[in-house]
Amino acid sequence: MLDIDPNNTPSATLRRMLILLLAALVLAFGLVARADSVHLYDQIGVKGATVTLGEIAELKGQAALKHADLVVMELGDGRDEKTITLSTVSKALDKAGVNWGLVSLRGFNECRVTRLIEPEVVNSESGQAVSANVETPIGLNTSLTLRGMVEELLAERAGATLDQIQVSYSARDAKLLDTPILSKSVEIEPTMLNTLGNVPIAVRLYEGQRVVESFTITAKVKCVMLAVVSSQRIARGDRYSRDNVEVRECIVDSSDITPITDPSLVYGQQASMSLNADQLITVRAVRPPVLIKRGDLVTVRCFIGGLIVKTVGIAKQDGALDEVIEIKNDTTHETYLATVTGSKQAVVSVGGGASESRSVAAADTDQEAVN
């Protein structure tokens, strides 16, 4: 009779492998829940040239709060939008000597930071813009001039009328736009896809089929519209209501900004970022739907090289798409961090790219839905 050791069967060996892999997962990414934490926001607006930890993250506990003034990024003088990742914050805290035994880092994988140099909201009572177009006034009856042709094109691209846009130029570009175009054919070609902000435009003047002059100008384009703004300070996590939002005439100067024009779309929704009074409420300022709720059983996929290990954990906090949350292993009672990828779905990666893990996890989830 063949004597088989039950500890050496294929199923027993597989169980041991899975236990070892889960142990490696906990060791690699497991962070026991701590009272002190740094929770990275999804998006924030700042007024200064530097970005501090206290501006881009919610800090809890003294060990985290003492790093509130830590400078994480320099913005310079421009209004370009910047991105700060969890990795950038981690390195900055490392240099500052943070005690990782007391502080945990969580939140969104990246935070979009916009520098707020001037107010974007105009006074709804007077109807006057805060920042008037003093460089080059728009003429409504200049369609036969090069300036008028350029501005008609800019208004069309922005989906607005001429009286809804404000356009200004440098002194050099304004002089070029006054170039006589009688008996000439004109070709006007924006060289970038953005419709607001700085829009570079290539201009060519033809006599017959021959180019007689060509130059590039940059138009600074703003659009005046009715949009939803905060009527008072709104903290991250607060809900929008009739008491803290209202519709006003606003000036939008960037194609990256997607204003909300109907207040009913935000009533009852949570703010994904802190807002000052009179600040424009954009799509990114509304928290995306919660895909995982505290206490949910979550399917967690661990990527170790080319191997995928799937387990189930308990969510210790709510989480939206791409947010990093704490998951508890009900067997070992260890806590680790995972990135939300779908409804009750999360992923961690050991030795692989986060984006690759997300795409594989999404594909796996879609296949399960089909089956």
XYZ file of C-alpha atoms in Angstrom:
371
model
C 0.000 0.000 0.000
C 1.351 3.411 -1.034
C 1.966 5.676 1.950
C 1.450 9.373 1.053
C 2.478 12.111 3.426
C -0.481 14.585 3.492
C 1.980 17.433 4.091
C 3.663 16.788 0.741
C 0.606 16.720 -1.522
C 0.354 19.355 -4.320
C -2.537 21.091 -2.569
C -0.587 21.357 0.681
C 2.442 22.706 -1.177
C 0.263 25.293 -2.943
C -1.237 26.400 0.377
C 2.238 26.893 1.830
C 3.275 28.939 -1.223
C 0.228 31.176 -0.901
C 0.896 31.706 2.810
C 4.503 32.680 2.039
C 3.386 35.070 -0.717
C 0.815 36.725 1.538
C 3.465 37.070 4.233
C 5.761 38.743 1.687
C 2.907 41.062 0.759
C 2.370 42.120 4.362
C 6.102 42.614 4.881
C 6.493 44.649 1.696
C 3.428 46.853 1.921
C 1.948 46.196 5.329
C 1.667 49.241 7.525
C -0.019 48.816 10.874
C -2.697 51.435 11.372
C -1.336 54.478 13.177
C -3.063 57.435 14.729
C -0.776 59.946 12.955
C -1.167 60.167 9.201
C -0.492 62.239 6.071
C -3.448 61.955 3.634
C -2.628 63.365 0.167
C -5.418 65.389 -1.493
C -6.538 64.872 -5.090
C -6.253 68.567 -6.099
C -5.520 71.868 -4.385
C -5.043 75.531 -5.250
C -2.247 77.558 -3.616
C -1.435 81.268 -3.703
C 2.314 81.232 -3.006
C 5.331 80.148 -5.048
C 5.985 77.195 -2.724
C 3.844 74.195 -1.833
C 3.925 72.958 1.752
C 2.852 69.600 3.126
C 0.039 71.212 5.102
C -1.475 72.605 1.874
C -1.541 69.370 -0.125
C -2.404 66.864 2.591
C -4.640 66.364 5.593
C -2.380 65.954 8.639
C -3.489 64.069 11.748
C -1.478 63.781 14.969
C 1.450 65.756 16.343
C 4.089 63.642 14.566
C 2.517 64.595 11.206
C 1.522 68.181 12.079
C 5.088 69.169 12.954
C 5.952 68.777 9.249
C 3.084 71.039 8.066
C 5.500 73.761 6.879
C 7.750 71.347 4.995
C 8.222 72.665 1.414
C 7.428 69.847 -1.004
C 7.683 71.753 -4.319
C 8.647 75.145 -5.791
C 6.115 76.510 -8.306
C 8.026 79.553 -9.570
C 6.196 82.472 -11.168
C 4.025 80.607 -13.676
C 0.460 79.336 -13.427
C 1.249 75.943 -14.911
C -0.394 73.059 -13.122
C 2.010 70.751 -11.310
C 1.642 67.196 -10.007
C 2.942 65.958 -6.665
C 3.029 62.187 -6.146
C 2.993 60.097 -2.990
C 6.580 59.157 -3.835
C 7.619 62.839 -3.904
C 5.996 63.416 -0.506
C 7.659 60.296 0.901
C 11.130 61.460 -0.210
C 10.564 64.946 1.208
C 9.509 63.477 4.552
C 12.515 61.156 4.525
C 14.837 64.166 4.156
C 12.966 65.927 6.964
C 13.628 62.960 9.243
C 10.055 61.769 9.708
C 9.548 58.876 12.112
C 7.756 56.318 9.937
C 7.082 54.290 13.065
C 4.619 56.997 14.082
C 3.343 58.364 10.764
C 1.617 56.632 7.838
C 1.340 58.046 4.300
C -1.881 57.502 2.364
C -4.450 59.235 0.178
C -4.409 59.732 -3.602
C -1.454 58.581 -5.701
C -0.979 62.142 -6.940
C -2.179 65.666 -6.176
C -2.689 68.288 -8.894
C -1.548 71.718 -7.702
C -2.662 74.964 -9.363
C -1.205 78.349 -8.429
C -3.921 80.939 -7.824
C -2.288 84.237 -8.769
C -5.391 86.362 -9.212
C -9.079 85.931 -8.388
C -11.116 84.247 -11.107
C -14.496 85.428 -9.847
C -16.095 88.720 -10.789
C -18.552 90.747 -8.766
C -22.031 89.485 -9.674
C -23.660 92.759 -8.562
C -21.561 95.204 -10.578
C -20.900 92.819 -13.459
C -17.337 94.164 -13.755
C -14.380 91.812 -14.158
C -11.749 91.787 -11.426
C -8.998 91.747 -14.048
C -9.999 93.919 -17.016
C -8.530 93.435 -20.483
C -6.402 96.596 -20.514
C -3.677 95.430 -22.895
C -5.710 95.146 -26.085
C -9.452 95.955 -26.035
C -11.579 93.700 -28.242
C -13.266 95.453 -31.123
C -16.575 93.909 -32.180
C -16.515 95.548 -35.616
C -13.025 94.548 -36.697
C -13.791 91.429 -38.686
C -12.003 92.878 -41.738
C -8.770 93.306 -39.815
C -6.242 90.626 -38.952
C -6.972 91.186 -35.263
C -10.704 90.689 -35.813
C -10.152 87.493 -37.822
C -7.934 86.046 -35.094
C -10.421 86.848 -32.345
C -13.380 85.460 -34.270
C -11.457 82.186 -34.613
C -10.554 82.184 -30.902
C -14.193 82.732 -29.890
C -15.354 79.929 -32.195
C -12.761 77.509 -30.769
C -13.800 78.385 -27.200
C -17.473 77.799 -28.011
C -18.295 81.398 -27.118
C -19.307 84.664 -28.730
C -16.980 87.647 -29.177
C -18.500 89.466 -26.208
C -17.857 86.434 -23.971
C -14.087 86.310 -24.492
C -11.309 88.639 -23.400
C -8.141 88.608 -25.498
C -4.863 90.402 -24.845
C -1.470 90.427 -26.559
C 2.046 91.655 -25.975
C 2.954 95.044 -27.523
C 4.956 93.267 -30.242
C 2.062 90.922 -31.140
C -0.475 93.765 -31.098
C 1.654 95.644 -33.637
C 1.828 92.567 -35.887
C -1.963 92.212 -35.759
C -2.273 95.747 -37.113
C -0.486 94.622 -40.313
C -2.536 95.749 -43.369
C -4.072 92.723 -45.139
C -5.760 94.414 -48.101
C -5.321 92.360 -51.295
C -3.747 89.553 -49.244
C -5.015 86.095 -48.369
C -4.674 85.071 -44.723
C -4.008 81.693 -43.077
C -4.507 81.545 -39.293
C -3.485 78.304 -37.561
C -3.455 77.716 -33.773
C -0.437 75.519 -33.005
C -1.794 73.998 -29.768
C -5.082 72.313 -28.842
C -5.888 74.510 -25.833
C -8.634 77.069 -26.403
C -8.072 79.214 -23.277
C -4.963 80.595 -21.619
C -1.904 81.209 -23.776
C -2.809 80.196 -27.337
C 0.079 80.364 -29.856
C -1.076 81.133 -33.408
C 0.850 80.922 -36.668
C -0.152 83.599 -39.230
C 0.742 83.539 -42.916
C -0.031 86.284 -45.427
C -0.220 85.384 -49.133
C -0.183 87.396 -52.325
C -1.471 84.988 -54.876
C 0.153 81.642 -54.017
C 3.313 83.158 -52.545
C 3.878 83.658 -48.807
C 4.903 87.293 -48.320
C 4.953 87.328 -44.524
C 4.662 84.822 -41.679
C 4.903 85.194 -37.929
C 3.682 83.650 -34.676
C 1.740 85.481 -31.973
C 0.465 84.402 -28.552
C -3.069 85.372 -27.561
C -4.046 85.342 -23.880
C -7.644 84.164 -23.970
C -10.190 84.279 -21.139
C -13.862 83.364 -21.259
C -16.616 85.001 -19.188
C -19.360 82.588 -18.101
C -21.873 81.837 -15.362
C -20.476 79.103 -13.109
C -20.771 77.652 -9.623
C -18.502 79.163 -6.934
C -18.097 78.695 -3.191
C -19.869 81.372 -1.136
C -17.822 80.499 1.971
C -14.833 78.357 2.917
C -15.472 74.658 2.247
C -13.276 72.002 3.860
C -12.317 68.775 2.136
C -15.072 66.233 2.793
C -17.807 68.849 3.348
C -20.971 68.492 1.313
C -22.037 71.139 -1.194
C -25.399 72.758 -0.494
C -27.421 75.892 -1.199
C -25.791 77.419 1.876
C -22.201 77.267 0.600
C -22.398 77.525 -3.210
C -23.944 79.980 -5.668
C -23.857 80.902 -9.349
C -21.833 83.956 -10.406
C -20.240 85.426 -13.493
C -16.668 84.125 -13.603
C -13.559 84.431 -15.736
C -11.974 81.135 -16.823
C -8.480 81.349 -18.272
C -7.368 77.733 -18.692
C -8.548 74.832 -20.846
C -7.605 72.497 -17.979
C -10.420 73.990 -15.878
C -13.864 72.412 -16.285
C -16.341 74.665 -14.449
C -19.696 73.403 -13.210
C -22.533 75.584 -14.502
C -25.512 73.830 -12.857
C -25.470 73.915 -9.021
C -27.901 70.982 -8.796
C -25.070 68.751 -10.045
C -23.055 69.355 -6.856
C -25.757 69.531 -4.171
C -25.155 66.692 -1.720
C -21.746 65.798 -3.215
C -18.535 65.888 -1.176
C -15.672 68.300 -1.805
C -12.457 66.529 -2.863
C -10.336 69.551 -1.905
C -10.434 72.549 0.411
C -11.893 75.687 -1.174
C -11.630 79.304 -0.116
C -14.633 81.618 -0.357
C -15.303 82.895 -3.903
C -13.356 80.044 -5.537
C -14.507 78.423 -8.757
C -15.864 74.884 -8.257
C -14.548 72.596 -10.987
C -15.300 68.982 -11.820
C -12.142 67.903 -9.998
C -13.331 69.685 -6.830
C -16.178 67.158 -6.537
C -15.176 63.885 -4.938
C -15.647 60.922 -7.283
C -18.083 58.186 -6.217
C -16.970 56.030 -3.286
C -16.206 52.574 -4.676
C -15.235 50.987 -1.360
C -16.912 51.715 1.969
C -15.466 51.143 5.422
C -16.182 47.553 6.480
C -16.595 46.231 2.918
C -15.053 42.909 1.984
C -12.553 43.872 -0.709
C -10.945 41.654 -3.329
C -7.239 42.519 -3.285
C -4.817 41.423 -6.002
C -1.119 41.297 -5.239
C 1.303 41.459 -8.164
C 4.667 39.817 -7.467
C 6.591 39.862 -10.744
C 4.453 37.876 -13.184
C 2.482 36.150 -10.415
C -0.939 37.350 -9.245
C -2.220 36.398 -5.808
C -5.835 37.207 -4.981
C -7.113 37.532 -1.427
C -9.933 39.205 0.487
C -9.558 41.907 3.123
C -11.701 44.302 5.124
C -11.652 48.008 4.208
C -10.785 50.237 7.157
C -11.885 53.427 5.377
C -13.871 54.704 2.410
C -12.052 54.948 -0.918
C -12.622 56.420 -4.387
C -10.899 55.457 -7.635
C -7.076 55.652 -7.398
C -7.205 56.437 -3.679
C -4.870 54.521 -1.368
C -6.708 53.030 1.621
C -6.010 50.662 4.485
C -7.043 47.024 4.179
C -7.091 44.588 7.103
C -6.236 40.899 6.735
C -8.968 39.196 8.767
C -6.756 36.163 9.429
C -3.472 37.787 10.474
C -5.087 41.088 11.606
C -2.275 42.924 9.806
C -3.066 46.182 7.992
C -1.606 47.195 4.603
C -2.215 49.815 1.936
C -3.905 49.142 -1.401
C -4.992 51.294 -4.357
C -8.710 51.339 -5.228
C -9.279 50.104 -8.803
C -13.016 49.427 -8.882
C -16.104 48.565 -6.872
C -14.789 46.571 -3.872
C -11.578 45.975 -5.835
C -8.043 47.019 -4.891
C -4.482 46.200 -5.896
C -0.956 46.222 -4.489
C 2.236 45.566 -6.390
C 5.574 44.089 -5.330
C 8.330 44.761 -7.849
C 5.982 45.891 -10.634
C 4.579 49.175 -11.969
C 1.420 50.508 -10.396
C -0.110 51.426 -13.755
C 0.584 47.958 -15.125
C -1.004 46.386 -12.053
C -4.100 48.571 -12.467
C -4.580 47.659 -16.112
C -4.203 43.942 -15.419
C -6.561 44.187 -12.441
C -9.141 46.052 -14.525
C -8.940 43.448 -17.271
C -9.300 40.672 -14.698
C -12.338 42.414 -13.197
C -13.949 42.829 -16.630
C -13.402 39.133 -17.374
C -15.025 38.149 -14.096
C -18.029 40.339 -14.980
C -18.352 38.537 -18.332
C -18.163 35.145 -16.645
